[in-house]
Amino acid sequence: MPKPSSTFLSRRGLVAAGGALGLVAALTACGGSDKAKDAEGGKGGTAAASGAWSFKDDLGKDPITAKSTPKNIVAYTGTAAALYDYGVQVKGVFGPTKLADGKADPMAGSMDISKVEILGNVYDEFNVEKYASLKPELLATNTWDGTYWYVPEASKDKILKLAPAAAIGVGDKVSMDKALERTADLAKSLGADLNSKKAADAKARFDAASAKVREAVKANPGIKVLVGSGADQLFYVSTPKTSADLKYFESLGVEFVSPEQDKLDPQGFYESLSWENAGKYKADVVLLDNRTQALQPEALKAKPTWNELPAVKAGQVAPRVTEPIYSYEKCAQILEDLAKTIQNAKKVS
């Protein structure tokens, strides 16, 4: 999966000025970042009668705790967008948020990006000083491989000292339904009402959309789906085994073209093919990485081997939301689109 590689994205120096470092001790003292061994963990978060808050995330062995439910929340853009769908607002975001034309990046979902502080808009960009100035009480993000997604390695230690951090698993052995459940757990711990009509309707829509995918696969059997991402020099073919969305699609019956196991990248997400070898795997449908750093169909027309792929010739290329916003509302739309894509596909490979 996601590889927000510097091959794709621009980089700039992190703002880690002395002012931010000077705030670390004070904010840590009042932010409740220590993990109490006797805190109540459980599947989701808790808000005890005393007002204390705890949440067992998908990275730490112990629950994350605070003296009260965090209000000053900073989150990875996709995580923030999911929380927003549950009615939980964040003060700041990091990750793809604003496009070059000033419009919201798709990762921002339904959020009004003019109302959040953008600490970084690309991979490895995180303004530590600005983060400290927000007096954060919680940092929320996803995790694909045991790390905090989009938290730069170079400044990770400084960032994690400023506030407790919670990460929701969306890769490896996690499936979309589990990632959705855990994101909802986090939202609930932060005050979201999962029994509201909006939340109930979104869950019902997701369940109905899942059924539509199952029905589409049964009605149009044998359709082979390749999940790809285009870069200038390489074409990446993803395995369905290590991404939450693809694992869930596969459980619904979707048949994927899987790259050779021994050809995968070290983290096990994809095989890198030169454009000369882009036709190595045949498929009826291509789900193409829709992220802003990946080449889209118009740009890929310049690649002769792309144009020769059977699915491309047949016009059976659909966008893949490579980093889903893990709210039931947003994932329901992904499944509805997938069902239509499979239902309308013709066997061409």
Short mmCIF file of C-alpha atoms in Angstrom, two decimals:
data_model
loop_
_atom_site.label_atom_id
_atom_site.label_comp_id
_atom_site.label_asym_id
_atom_site.label_seq_id
_atom_site.Cartn_x
_atom_site.Cartn_y
_atom_site.Cartn_z
CA MET A 1 0.00 0.00 0.00
CA PRO A 2 0.47 3.54 0.59
CA LYS A 3 3.77 4.65 -0.09
CA PRO A 4 3.98 8.37 0.41
CA SER A 5 7.49 8.19 -0.93
CA SER A 6 9.73 11.16 -1.45
CA THR A 7 9.95 9.90 -5.02
CA PHE A 8 6.42 11.21 -5.40
CA LEU A 9 6.32 14.09 -2.97
CA SER A 10 8.23 17.27 -2.29
CA ARG A 11 9.98 17.67 1.04
CA ARG A 12 11.01 20.64 3.14
CA GLY A 13 12.75 21.12 6.46
CA LEU A 14 10.78 20.69 9.65
CA VAL A 15 10.21 23.67 11.93
CA ALA A 16 11.60 22.43 15.21
CA ALA A 17 12.67 25.73 16.71
CA GLY A 18 13.72 26.20 20.30
CA GLY A 19 10.33 27.72 21.15
CA ALA A 20 8.60 24.41 20.46
CA LEU A 21 11.13 22.51 22.53
CA GLY A 22 10.68 24.90 25.40
CA LEU A 23 6.99 24.09 25.49
CA VAL A 24 7.47 20.34 25.71
CA ALA A 25 7.88 20.07 29.46
CA ALA A 26 4.97 22.35 30.28
CA LEU A 27 2.55 20.73 27.87
CA THR A 28 3.52 17.23 28.90
CA ALA A 29 2.88 18.12 32.52
CA CYS A 30 -0.67 19.31 31.86
CA GLY A 31 -1.59 17.07 28.92
CA GLY A 32 -1.94 13.81 30.86
CA SER A 33 0.34 11.85 28.53
CA ASP A 34 1.46 9.28 31.12
CA LYS A 35 -0.07 5.85 30.74
CA ALA A 36 -1.65 4.76 34.01
CA LYS A 37 -1.14 1.07 34.53
CA ASP A 38 -4.48 0.72 36.24
CA ALA A 39 -6.45 2.60 33.53
CA GLU A 40 -9.39 0.79 32.09
CA GLY A 41 -8.46 -0.38 28.58
CA GLY A 42 -11.17 -2.25 26.80
CA LYS A 43 -12.07 -2.13 23.13
CA GLY A 44 -12.88 1.55 23.07
CA GLY A 45 -12.32 4.56 25.26
CA THR A 46 -13.82 5.40 28.59
CA ALA A 47 -14.87 8.53 30.39
CA ALA A 48 -15.06 7.62 34.05
CA ALA A 49 -17.22 9.40 36.63
CA SER A 50 -14.15 11.33 37.73
CA GLY A 51 -13.84 12.71 34.20
CA ALA A 52 -10.73 10.70 33.39
CA TRP A 53 -10.34 9.42 29.81
CA SER A 54 -8.62 6.34 28.42
CA PHE A 55 -8.39 4.63 25.07
CA LYS A 56 -6.62 1.44 24.02
CA ASP A 57 -5.21 2.13 20.57
CA ASP A 58 -3.68 -0.33 18.10
CA LEU A 59 -0.01 0.36 18.89
CA GLY A 60 0.49 0.63 22.63
CA LYS A 61 0.27 -2.21 25.14
CA ASP A 62 -1.31 0.07 27.75
CA PRO A 63 -4.31 2.39 27.39
CA ILE A 64 -3.67 6.03 26.59
CA THR A 65 -4.95 8.18 29.44
CA ALA A 66 -5.79 11.79 30.17
CA LYS A 67 -7.32 13.67 33.09
CA SER A 68 -10.34 14.51 30.92
CA THR A 69 -11.67 13.83 27.43
CA PRO A 70 -9.31 15.51 24.94
CA LYS A 71 -10.70 18.59 23.22
CA ASN A 72 -7.62 20.02 21.53
CA ILE A 73 -7.17 17.24 18.97
CA VAL A 74 -4.67 17.19 16.11
CA ALA A 75 -4.98 14.38 13.59
CA TYR A 76 -3.76 12.96 10.32
CA THR A 77 -6.07 14.41 7.68
CA GLY A 78 -7.82 11.13 6.86
CA THR A 79 -8.34 10.32 10.54
CA ALA A 80 -9.63 13.85 11.16
CA ALA A 81 -12.08 13.48 8.26
CA ALA A 82 -13.44 10.25 9.76
CA LEU A 83 -13.83 11.82 13.20
CA TYR A 84 -15.59 14.78 11.56
CA ASP A 85 -18.22 12.43 10.13
CA TYR A 86 -18.99 11.41 13.72
CA GLY A 87 -19.22 15.02 14.86
CA VAL A 88 -15.77 15.22 16.47
CA GLN A 89 -13.85 18.38 15.50
CA VAL A 90 -10.08 18.72 15.42
CA LYS A 91 -7.97 21.85 15.75
CA GLY A 92 -5.14 20.88 13.45
CA VAL A 93 -4.28 18.36 10.73
CA PHE A 94 -1.21 16.94 9.01
CA GLY A 95 -1.15 15.10 5.72
CA PRO A 96 -2.72 15.80 2.28
CA THR A 97 -5.23 18.56 3.03
CA LYS A 98 -5.04 21.29 0.38
CA LEU A 99 -4.48 20.96 -3.37
CA ALA A 100 -2.30 23.32 -5.39
CA ASP A 101 -5.39 25.26 -6.48
CA GLY A 102 -6.41 25.83 -2.86
CA LYS A 103 -9.28 23.35 -2.89
CA ALA A 104 -9.56 20.58 -0.34
CA ASP A 105 -7.68 17.36 -1.02
CA PRO A 106 -9.99 14.31 -1.23
CA MET A 107 -8.37 13.07 2.00
CA ALA A 108 -10.06 15.96 3.83
CA GLY A 109 -13.48 14.45 3.20
CA SER A 110 -16.32 16.71 4.34
CA MET A 111 -14.16 18.92 6.56
CA ASP A 112 -14.01 22.67 6.04
CA ILE A 113 -10.23 22.98 5.75
CA SER A 114 -10.39 26.73 6.38
CA LYS A 115 -11.30 25.92 9.98
CA VAL A 116 -8.30 23.73 10.80
CA GLU A 117 -4.62 24.55 11.22
CA ILE A 118 -2.56 22.71 8.59
CA LEU A 119 0.71 21.57 10.15
CA GLY A 120 1.97 19.79 7.03
CA ASN A 121 0.48 19.10 3.62
CA VAL A 122 2.84 16.43 2.31
CA TYR A 123 4.76 13.46 3.65
CA ASP A 124 7.57 14.30 6.10
CA GLU A 125 6.19 17.79 6.68
CA PHE A 126 5.06 18.60 10.24
CA ASN A 127 5.43 22.02 11.87
CA VAL A 128 6.38 21.07 15.42
CA GLU A 129 6.35 24.64 16.73
CA LYS A 130 2.85 25.29 15.38
CA TYR A 131 1.72 21.94 16.81
CA ALA A 132 2.96 22.93 20.26
CA SER A 133 1.18 26.29 20.01
CA LEU A 134 -2.17 24.47 19.65
CA LYS A 135 -1.68 22.98 23.14
CA PRO A 136 -2.60 19.51 21.87
CA GLU A 137 -4.30 17.04 24.18
CA LEU A 138 -4.35 14.17 21.67
CA LEU A 139 -2.69 13.27 18.38
CA ALA A 140 -4.72 10.81 16.30
CA THR A 141 -3.59 8.97 13.19
CA ASN A 142 -3.62 5.59 11.46
CA THR A 143 -0.97 2.89 11.42
CA TRP A 144 -0.10 0.65 8.50
CA ASP A 145 3.10 -0.96 9.70
CA GLY A 146 3.50 -0.28 13.40
CA THR A 147 4.41 3.40 13.01
CA TYR A 148 2.40 6.59 13.41
CA TRP A 149 1.23 7.40 9.88
CA TYR A 150 2.61 10.70 8.52
CA VAL A 151 4.45 11.53 11.75
CA PRO A 152 7.99 12.24 10.48
CA GLU A 153 10.65 9.93 11.82
CA ALA A 154 13.11 12.80 12.24
CA SER A 155 10.87 14.73 14.65
CA LYS A 156 8.76 11.87 16.02
CA ASP A 157 10.24 11.99 19.51
CA LYS A 158 9.60 15.73 19.88
CA ILE A 159 6.05 15.38 18.58
CA LEU A 160 5.10 12.44 20.79
CA LYS A 161 6.32 14.22 23.93
CA LEU A 162 3.78 17.00 23.44
CA ALA A 163 0.59 14.95 23.79
CA PRO A 164 -0.72 11.37 23.97
CA ALA A 165 -0.96 9.68 20.56
CA ALA A 166 -3.58 7.20 19.36
CA ALA A 167 -3.23 5.13 16.19
CA ILE A 168 -5.87 3.03 14.45
CA GLY A 169 -4.69 -0.01 12.47
CA VAL A 170 -5.57 0.02 8.77
CA GLY A 171 -2.99 -2.38 7.31
CA ASP A 172 -1.31 -5.72 7.78
CA LYS A 173 -3.90 -8.16 9.14
CA VAL A 174 -6.68 -5.62 9.69
CA SER A 175 -9.77 -5.62 7.47
CA MET A 176 -11.88 -2.56 6.58
CA ASP A 177 -14.72 -3.57 8.87
CA LYS A 178 -12.33 -3.77 11.84
CA ALA A 179 -10.69 -0.44 10.98
CA LEU A 180 -14.15 1.12 10.83
CA GLU A 181 -15.11 -0.38 14.17
CA ARG A 182 -11.94 0.88 15.84
CA THR A 183 -12.28 4.38 14.38
CA ALA A 184 -15.84 4.47 15.68
CA ASP A 185 -14.51 3.39 19.10
CA LEU A 186 -12.11 6.33 19.09
CA ALA A 187 -14.85 8.75 18.04
CA LYS A 188 -17.15 7.44 20.78
CA SER A 189 -14.44 7.90 23.40
CA LEU A 190 -14.13 11.52 22.27
CA GLY A 191 -17.84 12.19 22.68
CA ALA A 192 -19.48 10.98 19.45
CA ASP A 193 -23.02 9.59 19.66
CA LEU A 194 -22.93 6.32 17.75
CA ASN A 195 -26.65 5.85 18.40
CA SER A 196 -27.61 8.98 16.48
CA LYS A 197 -29.75 8.61 13.37
CA LYS A 198 -26.87 9.80 11.18
CA ALA A 199 -24.49 7.20 12.59
CA ALA A 200 -27.09 4.41 12.38
CA ASP A 201 -28.01 5.31 8.81
CA ALA A 202 -24.35 5.35 7.76
CA LYS A 203 -23.78 1.88 9.25
CA ALA A 204 -26.90 0.54 7.54
CA ARG A 205 -25.76 2.01 4.24
CA PHE A 206 -22.34 0.36 4.63
CA ASP A 207 -23.91 -3.03 5.32
CA ALA A 208 -26.20 -2.67 2.30
CA ALA A 209 -23.25 -1.65 0.11
CA SER A 210 -21.31 -4.72 1.25
CA ALA A 211 -24.24 -6.87 0.17
CA LYS A 212 -24.25 -5.12 -3.23
CA VAL A 213 -20.62 -6.08 -3.80
CA ARG A 214 -21.37 -9.71 -2.94
CA GLU A 215 -24.31 -9.67 -5.34
CA ALA A 216 -22.27 -8.08 -8.14
CA VAL A 217 -19.54 -10.72 -7.83
CA LYS A 218 -22.09 -13.53 -7.95
CA ALA A 219 -23.90 -11.99 -10.91
CA ASN A 220 -20.68 -11.40 -12.88
CA PRO A 221 -18.26 -14.15 -11.81
CA GLY A 222 -14.65 -14.44 -12.86
CA ILE A 223 -13.82 -10.74 -13.11
CA LYS A 224 -10.14 -10.26 -12.25
CA VAL A 225 -9.18 -6.98 -10.58
CA LEU A 226 -5.68 -5.48 -10.53
CA VAL A 227 -4.87 -2.72 -8.06
CA GLY A 228 -2.21 -0.38 -9.41
CA SER A 229 -0.47 2.92 -8.86
CA GLY A 230 1.42 4.84 -11.51
CA ALA A 231 4.63 6.83 -11.10
CA ASP A 232 6.95 8.28 -13.69
CA GLN A 233 9.35 5.33 -13.75
CA LEU A 234 7.34 2.52 -12.16
CA PHE A 235 3.96 0.82 -12.06
CA TYR A 236 3.12 -0.56 -8.61
CA VAL A 237 0.84 -3.60 -8.34
CA SER A 238 -0.65 -4.05 -4.87
CA THR A 239 -1.36 -7.26 -3.03
CA PRO A 240 -4.79 -7.54 -1.36
CA LYS A 241 -3.25 -9.17 1.70
CA THR A 242 -1.89 -6.13 3.54
CA SER A 243 -4.44 -3.35 3.09
CA ALA A 244 -7.66 -3.15 5.09
CA ASP A 245 -9.85 -2.16 2.14
CA LEU A 246 -8.61 -4.87 -0.23
CA LYS A 247 -8.78 -7.56 2.45
CA TYR A 248 -12.42 -6.67 3.01
CA PHE A 249 -13.22 -6.59 -0.72
CA GLU A 250 -11.67 -10.04 -1.03
CA SER A 251 -13.85 -11.31 1.82
CA LEU A 252 -16.87 -10.16 -0.20
CA GLY A 253 -15.76 -12.31 -3.12
CA VAL A 254 -13.77 -9.89 -5.26
CA GLU A 255 -11.05 -11.74 -7.23
CA PHE A 256 -7.73 -9.91 -7.28
CA VAL A 257 -4.63 -10.36 -9.36
CA SER A 258 -1.93 -10.93 -6.75
CA PRO A 259 1.70 -10.12 -7.48
CA GLU A 260 4.37 -12.72 -6.75
CA GLN A 261 5.07 -12.91 -3.03
CA ASP A 262 8.84 -12.92 -3.44
CA LYS A 263 8.69 -9.79 -5.61
CA LEU A 264 6.96 -7.61 -3.02
CA ASP A 265 8.58 -4.61 -1.36
CA PRO A 266 10.13 -5.23 2.10
CA GLN A 267 6.89 -4.27 3.87
CA GLY A 268 4.87 -6.59 1.66
CA PHE A 269 2.50 -4.09 0.04
CA TYR A 270 3.28 -4.08 -3.69
CA GLU A 271 5.48 -5.23 -6.57
CA SER A 272 7.35 -2.57 -8.52
CA LEU A 273 7.29 -3.02 -12.29
CA SER A 274 9.17 -1.01 -14.87
CA TRP A 275 6.83 0.43 -17.46
CA GLU A 276 8.30 -2.00 -19.99
CA ASN A 277 6.88 -4.82 -17.84
CA ALA A 278 3.60 -3.16 -16.87
CA GLY A 279 1.66 -5.84 -18.73
CA LYS A 280 3.04 -8.68 -16.61
CA TYR A 281 -0.35 -9.34 -15.03
CA LYS A 282 -3.60 -9.54 -16.99
CA ALA A 283 -6.83 -8.24 -15.49
CA ASP A 284 -10.35 -7.27 -16.50
CA VAL A 285 -10.48 -4.21 -14.25
CA VAL A 286 -7.79 -1.88 -12.95
CA LEU A 287 -8.41 -0.03 -9.71
CA LEU A 288 -6.03 2.91 -9.98
CA ASP A 289 -4.58 4.78 -7.01
CA ASN A 290 -6.48 8.07 -6.81
CA ARG A 291 -4.06 9.92 -4.53
CA THR A 292 -2.70 13.25 -5.70
CA GLN A 293 0.90 11.97 -5.81
CA ALA A 294 0.02 9.15 -8.24
CA LEU A 295 -0.33 9.52 -12.01
CA GLN A 296 -3.93 9.57 -13.17
CA PRO A 297 -5.36 8.14 -16.45
CA GLU A 298 -4.80 11.30 -18.50
CA ALA A 299 -1.10 11.39 -17.59
CA LEU A 300 -0.74 7.64 -18.07
CA LYS A 301 -1.75 7.93 -21.73
CA ALA A 302 1.88 8.85 -22.36
CA LYS A 303 2.91 5.32 -21.28
CA PRO A 304 2.54 2.94 -24.29
CA THR A 305 2.39 -0.18 -22.14
CA TRP A 306 -0.40 1.31 -20.05
CA ASN A 307 -2.49 1.80 -23.16
CA GLU A 308 -1.97 -1.86 -24.08
CA LEU A 309 -3.41 -3.26 -20.86
CA PRO A 310 -6.66 -5.15 -21.67
CA ALA A 311 -8.60 -3.32 -18.96
CA VAL A 312 -7.40 0.05 -20.25
CA LYS A 313 -8.33 -0.82 -23.83
CA ALA A 314 -11.80 -1.81 -22.61
CA GLY A 315 -12.23 1.39 -20.61
CA GLN A 316 -12.46 -0.61 -17.40
CA VAL A 317 -10.30 1.56 -15.15
CA ALA A 318 -11.83 2.85 -11.92
CA PRO A 319 -10.31 4.94 -9.13
CA ARG A 320 -9.14 3.21 -6.00
CA VAL A 321 -9.49 5.22 -2.81
CA THR A 322 -6.11 4.00 -1.60
CA GLU A 323 -6.46 5.62 1.80
CA PRO A 324 -10.12 5.38 2.76
CA ILE A 325 -11.62 7.75 5.27
CA TYR A 326 -12.68 5.22 7.88
CA SER A 327 -16.21 6.34 8.58
CA TYR A 328 -19.13 4.15 7.55
CA GLU A 329 -20.46 7.01 5.43
CA LYS A 330 -17.33 7.31 3.29
CA CYS A 331 -16.64 3.58 3.02
CA ALA A 332 -20.23 2.87 1.98
CA GLN A 333 -19.67 5.08 -1.07
CA ILE A 334 -16.48 3.17 -1.93
CA LEU A 335 -18.35 -0.14 -1.82
CA GLU A 336 -21.26 1.17 -3.87
CA ASP A 337 -18.83 2.32 -6.57
CA LEU A 338 -16.99 -1.00 -6.49
CA ALA A 339 -20.24 -2.92 -6.90
CA LYS A 340 -21.10 -0.90 -10.02
CA THR A 341 -17.60 -1.38 -11.45
CA ILE A 342 -17.76 -5.18 -11.11
CA GLN A 343 -21.37 -5.38 -12.22
CA ASN A 344 -20.61 -3.50 -15.46
CA ALA A 345 -17.25 -5.13 -16.25
CA LYS A 346 -16.69 -7.45 -19.18
CA LYS A 347 -14.23 -10.31 -19.27
CA VAL A 348 -11.26 -9.08 -21.35
CA SER A 349 -8.18 -10.76 -19.88
#
